[in-house]
Amino acid sequence: MNTRGLGSQLKDSISVSELSASAPFGNHDILRRGFSCVKNELLPSHPLELSEKNFQLNQDKMNFSTLRNIQGLYAPLKLQMEFKAVKQVQRLPFLQSSNLSLDILRGNDESIGFEDILNDPSQSETMGEPHMMVEYKLGLLLSGKPQHGGRTREPRFDRRAGSALSSI
Amino acid sequence: CCTQPGIPRGGFSFENCQRNAFLESSLKGLRVPRARKTGTTIVGLVFEDGVILGSDTRSTNDSVVADKNCEKIHFIAPNIYCCGAGVAADADMTTQIMASNMELHALSTGRKPRVATVSRMLRQMLFRYQGHIGASLIVGGVDITGPHLYSVHPHGSYSHLLFTAMGSGQGPAISVLEDRFKPNMTLEEGQQLVVEAVTAGILDDLGSGSNVDVCVITQAGVKIQRAVSTPAVVSKRQGKYGYPEGTTAVMKETVTPLALEMIEETVQTMEVE
């Protein structure tokens, strides 16, 4: 198994709560994250971890690719445009958006899977950091990450989401 | 969809896998709790008017019987039922999710559900989880295209058959079926054969036991019978194992009366019709 790319795929490349301890020797929050171990951050701890993380993404890519092969380029292009348009409609930062239109476009509104039953985000026991999130969204963080959406250069973590079109 | 990092998503969480691996490797002699399997015999066959499904009712936890009378025949749609073997919780949750999805699908398409749809949805889901969801299922039903029987394995493979058996007791069961199955049997013959097949599994496999449940699905409707037969009855004790009074000699006897005082008395009248 090629493990070189795994590390970057495994962690959300921008994990907002870790930015507060940005120094390499900064306090590692043992209570919330468990013991630190380099191996844990490079290799997935469960064979399904990576595939589940990217599942929706891969499904979309596969569907668009099939659609392109059957119906030509315009079909997935138009759908992707609709997806992008619908993803823009979000609530204020840190609030959970229902993403109803996105679910409808994907067909997820008519099916029930484990993502609807287990770990419902609205019932999550932990809370993120609202201030960090708002700063990140507005591009005010010290690391100078650009704003989300509406620019030509996509930030590193968005490369996977945005590359679906370029891979067609 | 969640393109925003740091926000919780639904679905399986693998947070504890690292911790578990760490604990298992550092604490010697730690017995990790295992999921409870059903250790089952489930059987299905197609007869002239429809489909008959049969199952035993024992659920095991390693070598201890966890449930003597559990239900292994699950509802998916009014005309489709499913027997589940493997890890009990996985089979239960999977069939519940399938039932919900079939209802939504039927409402959305406006058509009655088909067995092929259930089988395909199951396979897609089980393949997605690469066999980690340990559910082996026999799906049977009568739809607009006729009676169908599918067996689906945990990794997502399937077979479309006229008779099948799954679970730890499938060896004995399938041998009975192979010997006596004929296409287009009558209801009585079919039910008799199903009961015999499950009984073979109950008698010859330690993971199966208790009673036989049967479910008959036809165009007209569904009939589920719990405990159609109980092959292995607990035998009566052969002799008396108690000791007659006076076997042990009494050396001394002391009687101490307890001084009790009545503090409060309440009378509550019962409503008797």
XYZ file of C-alpha atoms in Angstrom:
441
model
C 0.000 0.000 0.000
C 1.345 3.363 -0.939
C 1.452 5.229 2.325
C 2.997 8.430 1.085
C -0.219 10.212 0.406
C -2.102 8.801 3.364
C -1.003 11.305 5.943
C -2.401 14.234 4.042
C -5.633 12.386 3.310
C -6.069 11.182 6.839
C -6.063 14.418 8.741
C -8.340 17.210 7.796
C -5.491 19.376 6.640
C -6.907 22.356 8.387
C -8.114 21.229 11.760
C -9.284 24.414 13.280
C -8.899 23.531 16.927
C -5.299 22.514 16.455
C -4.326 25.863 15.058
C -4.406 27.365 18.495
C -1.373 25.287 19.416
C 0.439 25.822 16.185
C 3.981 25.369 17.466
C 5.338 21.845 16.977
C 5.991 21.542 20.689
C 2.729 23.185 21.673
C 0.482 21.621 24.278
C -0.965 18.445 22.847
C -4.405 18.102 24.342
C -4.206 14.558 25.733
C -7.692 14.562 27.157
C -9.356 15.256 23.846
C -6.976 13.601 21.433
C -5.462 10.708 23.330
C -1.786 9.883 23.419
C 0.253 11.312 20.618
C 1.797 8.826 18.298
C 3.311 9.568 14.928
C 2.082 6.316 13.443
C -1.520 7.199 14.277
C -1.357 10.292 12.178
C 0.220 8.654 9.198
C -1.632 5.367 8.961
C -5.373 4.880 9.262
C -6.426 3.042 12.415
C -9.158 1.116 10.663
C -9.211 -0.192 7.087
C -12.471 1.617 6.408
C -11.426 4.977 7.795
C -10.123 6.502 4.574
C -12.721 5.020 2.309
C -15.537 6.239 4.543
C -14.052 9.704 4.815
C -13.957 10.111 1.071
C -17.009 8.073 0.247
C -19.337 10.855 -0.865
C -16.576 12.424 -2.866
C -15.695 9.215 -4.654
C -19.347 8.441 -5.345
C -19.772 11.860 -6.929
C -16.654 11.441 -9.039
C -17.763 8.029 -10.227
C -21.257 9.225 -11.055
C -20.015 12.254 -12.959
C -17.524 10.174 -14.835
C -20.191 7.662 -15.868
C -22.523 10.475 -16.838
C -19.827 12.033 -18.952
C -19.180 8.793 -20.760
C -22.843 8.190 -21.474
C -24.267 11.619 -22.089
C -21.331 13.811 -22.973
C -19.538 16.565 -21.157
C -22.401 18.985 -20.737
C -24.460 16.771 -18.412
C -21.940 16.541 -15.560
C -20.868 20.127 -16.208
C -24.377 21.420 -15.667
C -24.861 19.231 -12.604
C -21.608 20.402 -11.107
C -22.698 23.955 -11.657
C -25.891 23.235 -9.765
C -23.922 21.565 -6.978
C -21.633 24.559 -6.660
C -24.548 26.953 -6.663
C -26.330 25.022 -3.977
C -23.230 24.679 -1.795
C -22.995 28.437 -1.571
C -26.178 28.613 0.452
C -24.874 28.094 3.941
C -25.682 29.403 7.358
C -23.392 31.637 9.361
C -20.043 30.093 10.232
C -20.101 27.374 12.884
C -23.843 26.771 12.500
C -24.842 23.489 10.908
C -26.475 23.892 7.524
C -29.091 21.394 6.485
C -27.703 21.189 2.927
C -31.199 20.182 1.840
C -30.809 21.114 -1.811
C -27.513 19.308 -2.004
C -29.111 16.194 -0.556
C -31.926 16.438 -3.064
C -29.508 16.765 -5.981
C -27.553 13.788 -4.787
C -30.625 11.705 -4.080
C -29.752 11.358 -0.409
C -33.116 12.758 0.651
C -34.768 9.494 -0.332
C -32.501 7.084 1.418
C -31.397 6.344 4.954
C -27.902 5.238 5.749
C -25.605 5.062 8.738
C -24.757 8.732 8.376
C -28.356 9.550 9.305
C -28.538 7.206 12.250
C -25.125 7.234 13.877
C -23.299 10.282 15.180
C -25.926 12.823 14.315
C -23.989 16.136 14.318
C -26.877 17.942 15.982
C -26.528 15.563 18.934
C -22.778 15.756 19.186
C -21.429 15.862 22.740
C -18.417 17.990 21.916
C -18.404 21.519 20.667
C -15.902 23.136 18.368
C -14.540 26.626 18.824
C -16.886 29.228 17.364
C -14.397 32.088 17.408
C -11.737 30.086 15.609
C -14.278 29.025 13.034
C -15.474 32.544 12.323
C -11.905 33.804 12.047
C -11.050 30.997 9.682
C -14.044 31.702 7.499
C -13.232 35.374 7.297
C -9.584 34.650 6.608
C -8.431 36.414 9.733
C -6.336 33.588 11.161
C -2.648 34.232 11.789
C -1.597 31.569 9.327
C -3.240 33.766 6.711
C -5.427 31.149 5.077
C -7.504 32.698 2.314
C -11.267 33.018 2.411
C -13.456 30.098 1.543
C -14.967 30.146 -1.939
C -15.030 32.670 -4.738
C -11.333 32.808 -5.568
C -9.086 31.399 -8.213
C -6.520 29.619 -6.051
C -8.121 26.877 -3.990
C -6.595 26.222 -0.569
C -4.853 22.921 -0.020
C -7.707 21.047 1.634
C -10.173 22.032 -1.024
C -8.105 20.469 -3.768
C -9.907 17.163 -3.492
C -13.392 18.647 -3.610
C -12.586 21.025 -6.423
C -10.713 18.533 -8.507
C -13.778 16.460 -9.355
C -14.400 18.586 -12.420
C -10.811 18.639 -13.542
C -10.599 14.881 -13.404
C -13.461 14.381 -15.838
C -21.891 16.957 2.539
C -19.285 18.525 4.725
C -16.545 20.486 3.077
C -15.874 22.316 6.298
C -13.247 20.619 8.396
C -13.566 20.420 12.146
C -17.330 20.047 11.967
C -18.721 16.687 13.082
C -20.231 14.429 10.409
C -22.713 11.623 10.790
C -21.896 7.977 10.228
C -19.269 5.700 11.685
C -16.631 7.224 13.884
C -13.244 5.521 14.070
C -11.992 7.520 17.037
C -11.649 4.612 19.369
C -9.840 2.260 17.005
C -6.421 3.673 17.848
C -7.187 3.570 21.529
C -8.393 -0.045 21.317
C -5.330 -1.130 19.377
C -3.155 0.634 21.914
C -4.930 -1.040 24.850
C -4.805 -4.458 23.278
C -1.097 -4.224 22.614
C -0.076 -2.769 25.951
C -2.316 -4.675 28.373
C -1.516 -8.374 28.228
C -4.337 -10.727 29.023
C -7.032 -8.241 28.118
C -10.143 -9.952 26.789
C -11.705 -7.635 24.248
C -15.508 -7.917 24.198
C -16.682 -9.529 20.980
C -19.881 -8.840 19.108
C -22.666 -11.314 19.722
C -23.186 -13.632 16.772
C -26.375 -15.460 16.006
C -24.693 -18.781 15.085
C -27.665 -19.750 13.083
C -29.411 -21.992 10.677
C -31.490 -20.052 8.168
C -33.155 -21.640 5.200
C -35.209 -20.492 2.245
C -36.915 -22.207 -0.646
C -39.233 -21.385 -3.511
C -42.403 -23.463 -3.892
C -45.222 -23.320 -6.425
C -47.045 -20.304 -4.956
C -44.230 -18.348 -3.379
C -41.367 -18.509 -0.921
C -40.891 -20.218 2.448
C -38.264 -18.964 4.895
C -37.239 -20.825 8.019
C -34.867 -20.181 10.891
C -33.879 -21.423 14.324
C -34.141 -19.160 17.376
C -30.848 -19.395 19.263
C -28.436 -16.524 19.632
C -24.962 -17.221 21.044
C -22.203 -15.240 22.693
C -19.085 -17.328 22.047
C -20.188 -20.610 23.624
C -22.976 -19.314 25.836
C -26.569 -19.081 24.669
C -27.490 -15.424 24.837
C -31.104 -15.614 23.699
C -33.172 -18.778 23.589
C -35.963 -17.365 21.514
C -34.812 -14.585 19.251
C -36.445 -13.552 16.003
C -34.341 -13.986 12.929
C -36.972 -13.402 10.288
C -37.149 -9.658 9.701
C -39.687 -7.558 7.881
C -38.482 -5.642 4.848
C -41.677 -4.922 2.932
C -45.211 -6.338 3.120
C -44.258 -8.864 0.455
C -40.561 -9.325 1.293
C -38.980 -10.862 4.372
C -35.368 -11.490 5.262
C -33.585 -14.004 7.490
C -30.396 -12.747 9.083
C -27.338 -14.660 10.269
C -23.928 -13.500 11.440
C -23.435 -10.729 13.973
C -26.853 -10.168 15.564
C -26.702 -6.375 15.760
C -25.415 -6.038 12.204
C -28.193 -8.225 10.827
C -30.832 -6.307 12.802
C -29.638 -2.825 11.853
C -29.064 -3.773 8.238
C -32.554 -5.167 7.828
C -34.099 -2.158 9.555
C -32.239 0.224 7.267
C -33.307 -1.834 4.260
C -36.930 -1.787 5.372
C -36.848 2.016 5.700
C -35.136 2.447 2.367
C -37.615 0.169 0.620
C -40.513 2.142 2.044
C -38.996 5.417 0.823
C -38.216 3.881 -2.540
C -41.744 2.524 -2.948
C -43.216 5.908 -2.060
C -40.909 7.690 -4.454
C -41.394 5.352 -7.429
C -45.056 4.627 -6.694
C -44.482 0.915 -7.283
C -44.543 -2.110 -5.033
C -41.094 -3.131 -3.833
C -39.189 -5.878 -5.641
C -36.868 -8.458 -4.163
C -34.153 -7.617 -6.683
C -34.108 -4.037 -5.387
C -33.618 -5.179 -1.801
C -30.860 -7.528 -2.854
C -29.049 -4.816 -4.805
C -29.304 -2.224 -2.042
C -27.985 -4.765 0.440
C -25.064 -5.710 -1.750
C -24.081 -2.127 -2.377
C -24.130 -1.346 1.317
C -22.277 -4.488 2.395
C -19.615 -4.014 -0.267
C -19.105 -0.435 0.829
C -18.185 -1.702 4.287
C -15.960 -4.481 2.909
C -17.392 -7.246 5.062
C -16.923 -5.462 8.390
C -20.676 -5.534 8.742
C -21.033 -9.245 9.434
C -24.520 -9.922 8.172
C -25.382 -12.942 5.991
C -28.922 -12.632 4.760
C -31.481 -14.667 2.882
C -33.975 -12.349 1.206
C -37.200 -13.862 -0.079
C -40.415 -12.424 -1.387
C -43.115 -12.409 -4.004
C -43.290 -9.356 -6.234
C -44.792 -8.442 -9.563
C -42.291 -10.649 -11.389
C -42.954 -13.721 -9.237
C -41.320 -15.402 -6.232
C -37.602 -14.795 -5.717
C -34.962 -15.924 -3.267
C -31.545 -14.334 -2.863
C -28.727 -15.145 -0.467
C -26.342 -12.275 0.289
C -22.944 -12.722 1.968
C -21.204 -10.176 4.251
C -18.736 -9.020 1.613
C -21.462 -8.233 -0.873
C -21.676 -11.334 -3.082
C -25.037 -12.896 -3.783
C -26.776 -15.877 -5.368
C -30.216 -16.048 -6.897
C -31.445 -19.536 -6.113
C -34.417 -21.844 -5.657
C -33.266 -23.050 -2.248
C -30.485 -21.967 0.077
C -29.231 -22.183 3.644
C -26.854 -19.935 5.573
C -25.327 -19.597 8.989
C -23.206 -21.948 11.035
C -25.777 -24.721 10.557
C -25.908 -24.449 6.801
C -24.045 -27.731 6.257
C -26.685 -30.034 7.713
C -29.499 -27.865 6.361
C -28.249 -27.719 2.801
C -27.669 -31.472 2.733
C -31.328 -32.087 3.632
C -32.439 -29.559 1.022
C -30.188 -30.987 -1.679
C -31.563 -34.441 -1.035
C -35.256 -33.713 -1.029
C -35.907 -30.485 -2.912
C -38.088 -30.631 -6.035
C -39.194 -27.576 -8.021
C -42.857 -26.509 -7.647
C -43.629 -28.305 -4.414
C -46.916 -27.775 -2.618
C -47.157 -25.682 0.531
C -47.273 -28.699 2.852
C -44.299 -30.411 1.221
C -42.327 -27.187 1.169
C -43.034 -26.344 4.785
C -42.214 -29.895 5.848
C -38.889 -29.721 4.036
C -38.010 -26.334 5.554
C -38.755 -27.594 9.055
C -36.650 -30.700 8.447
C -33.747 -28.664 7.127
C -33.736 -26.285 10.091
C -34.144 -29.237 12.464
C -31.053 -30.840 10.927
C -29.194 -27.621 11.630
C -30.501 -27.453 15.204
C -29.541 -31.038 15.985
C -26.141 -31.066 14.332
C -24.831 -27.574 15.011
C -24.061 -26.160 18.438
C -24.732 -22.617 17.364
C -28.355 -23.324 16.447
C -31.091 -24.477 18.725
C -34.457 -23.961 20.379
C -37.416 -23.673 18.008
C -38.068 -23.454 14.291
C -39.733 -20.318 12.914
C -41.356 -20.430 9.496
C -42.508 -17.619 7.217
C -44.634 -18.352 4.140
C -44.902 -15.580 1.529
C -47.379 -15.859 -1.328
C -49.096 -13.458 -3.670
C -52.020 -13.407 -1.254
C -50.009 -12.452 1.804
C -47.561 -13.472 4.475
C -47.925 -15.915 7.320
C -45.307 -16.080 10.070
C -45.379 -18.928 12.546
C -43.108 -18.750 15.542
C -42.084 -22.053 17.117
C -43.582 -24.345 14.522
C -41.598 -27.176 16.052
C -39.258 -27.685 18.973
C -36.905 -30.529 18.046
C -34.796 -30.529 21.165
C -36.935 -30.623 24.259
C -35.183 -30.415 27.627
C -35.343 -33.942 28.986
C -36.911 -34.768 32.324
C -34.704 -35.651 35.274
C -34.276 -39.355 35.731
C -34.033 -39.469 39.496
C -34.442 -37.384 42.620
C -31.315 -35.449 43.525
C -32.483 -34.056 46.816
C -31.688 -35.543 50.271
C -34.393 -36.742 52.642
C -34.976 -34.656 55.737
C -32.785 -35.807 58.600
C -29.775 -36.764 56.468
C -27.739 -34.147 58.259
C -27.923 -34.514 62.049
C -28.987 -31.345 63.911
C -26.693 -30.622 66.889
C -28.290 -27.541 68.390
C -31.358 -25.405 67.743
C -31.855 -21.806 68.944
C -34.984 -19.733 68.256
C -34.793 -15.914 68.516
C -38.109 -14.097 68.024
C -37.705 -10.683 66.327
C -39.496 -7.871 68.186
C -41.383 -6.006 65.430
C -43.469 -2.929 66.069
C -46.271 -1.854 63.707
C -45.582 1.769 62.789
C -47.971 2.544 59.956
C -50.784 0.801 58.149
C -52.149 1.902 54.781
C -54.983 0.286 52.924
C -55.216 0.823 49.171
C -58.359 -0.400 47.480
C -57.871 -2.164 44.145
C -60.178 -1.328 41.269
C -61.817 -4.625 40.526
C -64.440 -4.640 37.828
